[in-house]
mmCIF file of C-alpha atoms in Angstrom:
data_model
loop_
_atom_site.group_PDB
_atom_site.id
_atom_site.type_symbol
_atom_site.label_atom_id
_atom_site.label_comp_id
_atom_site.label_asym_id
_atom_site.label_seq_id
_atom_site.Cartn_x
_atom_site.Cartn_y
_atom_site.Cartn_z
ATOM 1 C CA MET A 1 113.312 129.158 83.049
ATOM 2 C CA ALA A 2 116.536 128.193 84.794
ATOM 3 C CA ILE A 3 120.021 129.391 84.130
ATOM 4 C CA GLU A 4 122.973 127.976 86.015
ATOM 5 C CA VAL A 5 125.394 130.635 87.289
ATOM 6 C CA ARG A 6 128.832 129.610 88.349
ATOM 7 C CA ILE A 7 129.976 131.651 91.324
ATOM 8 C CA PRO A 8 133.697 132.335 91.988
ATOM 9 C CA THR A 9 135.196 131.672 95.378
ATOM 10 C CA ILE A 10 135.370 135.325 96.301
ATOM 11 C CA LEU A 11 131.601 135.803 95.840
ATOM 12 C CA ARG A 12 130.452 132.640 97.614
ATOM 13 C CA THR A 13 129.910 134.572 100.784
ATOM 14 C CA TYR A 14 126.758 135.764 99.033
ATOM 15 C CA THR A 15 125.578 132.294 98.094
ATOM 16 C CA GLY A 16 126.046 130.501 101.329
ATOM 17 C CA GLY A 17 129.174 128.843 99.925
ATOM 18 C CA GLU A 18 127.438 127.461 96.889
ATOM 19 C CA LYS A 19 129.672 127.090 93.820
ATOM 20 C CA ALA A 20 126.696 127.427 91.452
ATOM 21 C CA VAL A 21 123.182 128.789 91.831
ATOM 22 C CA SER A 22 120.121 128.868 89.606
ATOM 23 C CA ALA A 23 118.635 132.158 88.436
ATOM 24 C CA ASP A 24 116.194 133.550 85.923
ATOM 25 C CA GLY A 25 116.292 136.426 83.430
ATOM 26 C CA ALA A 26 115.866 137.119 79.693
ATOM 27 C CA SER A 27 119.006 139.278 79.780
ATOM 28 C CA LEU A 28 122.140 139.431 81.836
ATOM 29 C CA SER A 29 120.843 142.531 83.519
ATOM 30 C CA ALA A 30 117.620 140.763 84.540
ATOM 31 C CA LEU A 31 119.595 137.742 85.674
ATOM 32 C CA ILE A 32 121.703 139.890 87.953
ATOM 33 C CA ASP A 33 118.525 141.468 89.371
ATOM 34 C CA ASP A 34 117.259 138.019 90.154
ATOM 35 C CA LEU A 35 120.589 137.043 91.697
ATOM 36 C CA GLU A 36 120.425 140.143 93.863
ATOM 37 C CA ALA A 37 116.917 139.278 95.091
ATOM 38 C CA ASN A 38 118.134 135.947 96.406
ATOM 39 C CA HIS A 39 121.719 136.914 97.279
ATOM 40 C CA PRO A 40 121.617 140.529 98.470
ATOM 41 C CA GLY A 41 124.808 142.411 97.909
ATOM 42 C CA ILE A 42 126.073 140.486 94.920
ATOM 43 C CA ARG A 43 124.983 143.016 92.297
ATOM 44 C CA GLU A 44 127.320 145.648 93.652
ATOM 45 C CA ARG A 45 130.223 143.185 93.195
ATOM 46 C CA LEU A 46 129.342 142.782 89.532
ATOM 47 C CA ILE A 47 128.121 146.211 88.460
ATOM 48 C CA GLU A 48 129.480 149.710 88.907
ATOM 49 C CA ASN A 49 127.884 152.868 87.597
ATOM 50 C CA GLY A 50 125.364 150.876 85.576
ATOM 51 C CA ASP A 51 127.950 148.722 83.758
ATOM 52 C CA LEU A 52 129.815 145.523 84.366
ATOM 53 C CA ARG A 53 132.844 146.071 86.542
ATOM 54 C CA ARG A 54 136.053 146.327 84.455
ATOM 55 C CA PHE A 55 137.717 143.461 86.384
ATOM 56 C CA VAL A 56 134.807 141.039 86.488
ATOM 57 C CA ASN A 57 134.399 138.673 83.581
ATOM 58 C CA VAL A 58 130.994 137.165 82.791
ATOM 59 C CA TYR A 59 130.618 134.411 80.156
ATOM 60 C CA VAL A 60 127.435 133.070 78.608
ATOM 61 C CA ASN A 61 127.952 129.642 77.098
ATOM 62 C CA ASP A 62 131.721 130.352 77.101
ATOM 63 C CA GLU A 63 131.400 133.704 75.337
ATOM 64 C CA ASP A 64 132.642 136.846 77.127
ATOM 65 C CA VAL A 65 129.541 138.951 77.463
ATOM 66 C CA ARG A 66 131.489 141.999 76.446
ATOM 67 C CA PHE A 67 131.320 140.639 72.881
ATOM 68 C CA ILE A 68 127.617 139.826 72.921
ATOM 69 C CA GLY A 69 125.989 142.923 74.297
ATOM 70 C CA GLY A 70 127.229 143.178 77.872
ATOM 71 C CA LEU A 71 124.397 143.613 80.369
ATOM 72 C CA GLU A 72 121.955 143.420 77.437
ATOM 73 C CA ALA A 73 123.185 139.997 76.365
ATOM 74 C CA GLU A 74 120.149 137.805 75.834
ATOM 75 C CA LEU A 75 119.705 134.640 77.850
ATOM 76 C CA SER A 76 117.654 131.486 77.238
ATOM 77 C CA ASP A 77 116.603 128.530 79.373
ATOM 78 C CA GLY A 78 119.515 126.215 79.950
ATOM 79 C CA ASP A 79 122.240 128.785 79.297
ATOM 80 C CA GLN A 80 125.354 128.489 81.382
ATOM 81 C CA VAL A 81 126.668 131.680 82.966
ATOM 82 C CA VAL A 82 130.143 131.823 84.544
ATOM 83 C CA VAL A 83 131.435 134.725 86.669
ATOM 84 C CA LEU A 84 135.173 135.029 87.005
ATOM 85 C CA PRO A 85 137.122 137.884 88.482
ATOM 86 C CA ALA A 86 139.953 139.012 86.317
ATOM 87 C CA VAL A 87 143.404 137.822 87.259
ATOM 88 C CA ALA A 88 145.272 141.106 86.956
ATOM 89 C CA GLY A 89 147.349 143.568 88.821
ATOM 90 C CA GLY A 90 150.211 146.015 88.478
ATOM 91 C CA MET B 1 167.725 133.246 100.245
ATOM 92 C CA VAL B 2 164.792 130.945 100.614
ATOM 93 C CA GLY B 3 163.992 128.156 103.037
ATOM 94 C CA ARG B 4 164.519 130.033 106.251
ATOM 95 C CA ALA B 5 163.367 127.006 108.263
ATOM 96 C CA ALA B 6 165.469 127.807 111.339
ATOM 97 C CA SER B 7 164.006 131.211 111.988
ATOM 98 C CA ARG B 8 160.372 131.882 111.160
ATOM 99 C CA PRO B 9 160.328 135.485 110.090
ATOM 100 C CA TYR B 10 156.653 135.553 109.151
ATOM 101 C CA ALA B 11 153.708 134.839 111.300
ATOM 102 C CA GLY B 12 151.663 133.736 108.364
ATOM 103 C CA SER B 13 151.534 130.445 106.528
ATOM 104 C CA VAL B 14 154.229 128.875 104.378
ATOM 105 C CA LEU B 15 154.452 128.344 100.662
ATOM 106 C CA THR B 16 156.066 124.962 99.990
ATOM 107 C CA ILE B 17 157.083 124.690 96.360
ATOM 108 C CA ASP B 18 159.297 122.295 94.498
ATOM 109 C CA ARG B 19 162.544 123.405 92.975
ATOM 110 C CA ALA B 20 161.576 122.732 89.343
ATOM 111 C CA THR B 21 158.392 124.850 89.620
ATOM 112 C CA TYR B 22 160.294 127.644 91.381
ATOM 113 C CA ASP B 23 162.980 127.661 88.705
ATOM 114 C CA ALA B 24 160.338 127.701 85.939
ATOM 115 C CA ILE B 25 158.571 130.711 87.439
ATOM 116 C CA VAL B 26 161.879 132.561 87.722
ATOM 117 C CA ALA B 27 162.788 131.623 84.122
ATOM 118 C CA HIS B 28 159.443 132.812 82.904
ATOM 119 C CA ALA B 29 159.882 136.168 84.697
ATOM 120 C CA LYS B 30 163.381 136.587 83.215
ATOM 121 C CA ARG B 31 162.282 135.651 79.691
ATOM 122 C CA ASP B 32 159.384 138.195 79.678
ATOM 123 C CA HIS B 33 161.357 141.032 81.250
ATOM 124 C CA PRO B 34 160.878 144.008 80.858
ATOM 125 C CA ASP B 35 157.191 143.098 80.597
ATOM 126 C CA GLU B 36 155.466 141.498 83.533
ATOM 127 C CA ALA B 37 155.104 137.738 83.399
ATOM 128 C CA CYS B 38 152.143 135.973 84.998
ATOM 129 C CA GLY B 39 150.646 132.556 85.551
ATOM 130 C CA ILE B 40 149.379 130.104 88.133
ATOM 131 C CA VAL B 41 150.314 126.826 89.701
ATOM 132 C CA ALA B 42 147.287 124.632 90.075
ATOM 133 C CA GLY B 43 146.894 121.884 92.597
ATOM 134 C CA PRO B 44 144.214 119.513 93.882
ATOM 135 C CA GLU B 45 141.410 121.382 95.699
ATOM 136 C CA GLY B 46 142.158 121.803 99.338
ATOM 137 C CA SER B 47 145.583 120.257 99.116
ATOM 138 C CA ASP B 48 147.727 123.481 99.166
ATOM 139 C CA ARG B 49 150.094 121.634 96.772
ATOM 140 C CA PRO B 50 151.273 123.702 93.800
ATOM 141 C CA GLU B 51 151.657 120.852 91.253
ATOM 142 C CA ARG B 52 150.890 122.081 87.723
ATOM 143 C CA LEU B 53 152.501 125.233 86.403
ATOM 144 C CA VAL B 54 150.486 127.120 83.807
ATOM 145 C CA GLU B 55 152.261 130.045 82.230
ATOM 146 C CA MET B 56 149.764 132.630 80.996
ATOM 147 C CA VAL B 57 150.138 135.303 78.374
ATOM 148 C CA ASN B 58 150.116 138.795 79.834
ATOM 149 C CA ALA B 59 147.340 140.235 77.661
ATOM 150 C CA ALA B 60 148.348 143.736 78.824
ATOM 151 C CA GLY B 61 151.889 143.190 77.449
ATOM 152 C CA SER B 62 153.095 145.846 79.826
ATOM 153 C CA PRO B 63 156.012 146.544 82.167
ATOM 154 C CA THR B 64 153.586 147.875 84.766
ATOM 155 C CA PHE B 65 150.468 145.762 84.421
ATOM 156 C CA TYR B 66 149.387 142.244 83.873
ATOM 157 C CA GLU B 67 146.071 140.619 83.011
ATOM 158 C CA PHE B 68 145.099 137.129 81.851
ATOM 159 C CA ASP B 69 143.270 137.223 78.544
ATOM 160 C CA SER B 70 139.543 136.702 79.361
ATOM 161 C CA THR B 71 139.073 133.773 76.992
ATOM 162 C CA GLU B 72 142.238 132.021 78.277
ATOM 163 C CA LEU B 73 141.095 132.711 81.845
ATOM 164 C CA LEU B 74 137.852 130.834 81.265
ATOM 165 C CA GLU B 75 139.651 127.903 79.579
ATOM 166 C CA LEU B 76 142.059 127.745 82.501
ATOM 167 C CA TYR B 77 139.312 127.677 85.104
ATOM 168 C CA LYS B 78 137.217 125.110 83.217
ATOM 169 C CA GLU B 79 140.269 122.874 82.970
ATOM 170 C CA MET B 80 140.877 123.248 86.736
ATOM 171 C CA TRP B 81 137.205 122.476 87.505
ATOM 172 C CA ASP B 82 137.341 119.356 85.337
ATOM 173 C CA ARG B 83 140.395 118.200 87.221
ATOM 174 C CA ASP B 84 139.137 119.230 90.699
ATOM 175 C CA GLU B 85 141.956 121.722 90.980
ATOM 176 C CA GLU B 86 142.254 125.246 92.198
ATOM 177 C CA PRO B 87 144.890 127.941 91.790
ATOM 178 C CA VAL B 88 147.269 127.266 94.650
ATOM 179 C CA VAL B 89 149.777 129.927 93.448
ATOM 180 C CA VAL B 90 149.030 133.068 91.431
ATOM 181 C CA TYR B 91 152.276 134.641 90.306
ATOM 182 C CA HIS B 92 153.502 137.658 88.445
ATOM 183 C CA SER B 93 156.666 139.651 88.146
ATOM 184 C CA HIS B 94 157.581 143.249 88.865
ATOM 185 C CA THR B 95 160.265 144.431 86.489
ATOM 186 C CA ALA B 96 161.301 147.738 88.023
ATOM 187 C CA THR B 97 160.088 147.563 91.606
ATOM 188 C CA GLU B 98 160.381 145.298 94.612
ATOM 189 C CA ALA B 99 158.568 141.937 94.927
ATOM 190 C CA TYR B 100 155.784 143.393 97.021
ATOM 191 C CA PRO B 101 152.109 143.651 95.985
ATOM 192 C CA SER B 102 151.234 147.003 94.514
ATOM 193 C CA ARG B 103 148.038 148.772 95.407
ATOM 194 C CA THR B 104 146.509 147.471 92.213
ATOM 195 C CA ASP B 105 147.600 143.897 93.059
ATOM 196 C CA ILE B 106 145.950 144.236 96.437
ATOM 197 C CA GLY B 107 142.755 145.766 95.037
ATOM 198 C CA LEU B 108 142.316 143.111 92.364
ATOM 199 C CA ALA B 109 143.375 140.068 94.387
ATOM 200 C CA SER B 110 140.340 137.702 94.139
ATOM 201 C CA GLU B 111 141.636 134.309 95.267
ATOM 202 C CA PRO B 112 141.663 134.475 99.053
ATOM 203 C CA GLY B 113 142.934 130.900 99.227
ATOM 204 C CA ALA B 114 145.896 131.365 96.896
ATOM 205 C CA HIS B 115 149.526 132.156 97.590
ATOM 206 C CA TYR B 116 150.363 135.350 95.682
ATOM 207 C CA VAL B 117 153.946 135.049 94.465
ATOM 208 C CA LEU B 118 155.863 138.088 93.399
ATOM 209 C CA VAL B 119 159.149 137.902 91.491
ATOM 210 C CA SER B 120 161.217 140.980 90.896
ATOM 211 C CA THR B 121 163.532 141.055 87.928
ATOM 212 C CA ARG B 122 164.595 144.634 88.521
ATOM 213 C CA GLU B 123 168.177 143.701 89.365
ATOM 214 C CA HIS B 124 169.271 141.406 86.548
ATOM 215 C CA GLY B 125 166.517 141.649 83.968
ATOM 216 C CA ASN B 126 166.819 138.880 81.319
ATOM 217 C CA ASN B 127 170.235 137.852 82.590
ATOM 218 C CA GLU B 128 171.483 135.278 85.004
ATOM 219 C CA GLY B 129 171.473 136.233 88.613
ATOM 220 C CA PRO B 130 169.300 136.055 91.720
ATOM 221 C CA VAL B 131 165.788 137.421 91.820
ATOM 222 C CA GLU B 132 163.513 138.409 94.699
ATOM 223 C CA PHE B 133 160.921 135.674 95.097
ATOM 224 C CA ARG B 134 158.332 136.381 97.806
ATOM 225 C CA SER B 135 154.917 135.062 98.717
ATOM 226 C CA TYR B 136 151.859 136.613 100.297
ATOM 227 C CA ARG B 137 148.299 136.037 101.279
ATOM 228 C CA ILE B 138 145.987 138.796 100.147
ATOM 229 C CA VAL B 139 142.575 138.674 101.860
ATOM 230 C CA ASP B 140 140.144 141.564 102.024
ATOM 231 C CA GLY B 141 142.785 144.043 101.143
ATOM 232 C CA GLU B 142 145.155 142.780 103.797
ATOM 233 C CA VAL B 143 148.626 141.561 102.821
ATOM 234 C CA THR B 144 150.457 138.935 104.874
ATOM 235 C CA GLU B 145 153.907 137.875 103.766
ATOM 236 C CA GLU B 146 154.710 134.236 104.259
ATOM 237 C CA GLU B 147 157.759 132.040 104.223
ATOM 238 C CA VAL B 148 158.821 130.314 101.027
ATOM 239 C CA THR B 149 160.253 126.842 101.401
ATOM 240 C CA VAL B 150 161.789 125.274 98.303
ATOM 241 C CA VAL B 151 161.932 121.495 98.348
ATOM 242 C CA ASP B 152 163.392 118.964 95.891
ATOM 243 C CA GLY B 153 159.967 117.408 95.338
ATOM 244 C CA LEU B 154 156.587 117.697 96.965
ATOM 245 C CA SER B 155 156.131 114.797 99.371
ATOM 246 C CA THR B 156 153.156 112.613 98.772
ATOM 247 C CA SER B 157 152.125 112.443 102.389
ATOM 248 C CA ASN B 158 150.630 115.901 102.777
#
C-alpha cells in the first residue's frame, strides 16, 4: 500500500527537502504515525492535543479531511494526500 | 514613499514589484476595507518575480483576521504546482493598525521564501489617499523588514 503525501515547503526540513513522500496507513491517523516513523518530528507539526492543528489543512483526493472524518478519514492504496498550512493571520 | 534606492534603510532583501501589481493590491485593500483583504502574487519557482496576482476571498470576513478558504487554498496551490510557480508575495491588509505583522501573522507565517506584504488602510479606508505598503520576511518567528522597490515593469533579465 502506497499513498503519496505532498509536503509543504515549511515541513520539508523533516523530509530531507523532498516535496512528496510515500507512506502507508488505513486512516489518516495511521498515515501520520508512519510518516513520523520515517520523518521524526513531523507529527507534532500536524497534530496538537490529539487532533489536527487548526491551521494545518490536510486533503485526501482534494477533499479537506475535516469533512471526511478528520484523523479517522479512511485511506486506500493510491490515494493522494496533500498537507498545506493555512494562509491566515490577524 | 517607496523606492528608497539611494539610502538602504533595511539590511534585508528587497521586494521588487511592478506598478500595476502594487496598485492592484492597494485597490483590493481599499475595496475590502474595513475587512482585511488577502491574496498572493505567484511567480516562477526560484525567480523571486511576483508576476501573477491572485486576489483571495477572506473566508474569515473580518476586520481583525484573514484566512484563505481551505478549498480555494488547495486549488490555488495545485494551479501553482501545475505552472511551476510559488507564492512570491503573500499580502493582507490591516484596517485599523499599522502595516506591521501582528503576533498572529508571525505565528502563522508558513512560507519562509515569500515576501509578506502588509498594507494598512487605517488612514483613508475606502477612499483615495496614500496607504502604508511594507514588506517583510518572516522566518522561524523572526520578522525582517525589507525595502520595497516599485518598477514600471519587471525586467526580463533577472
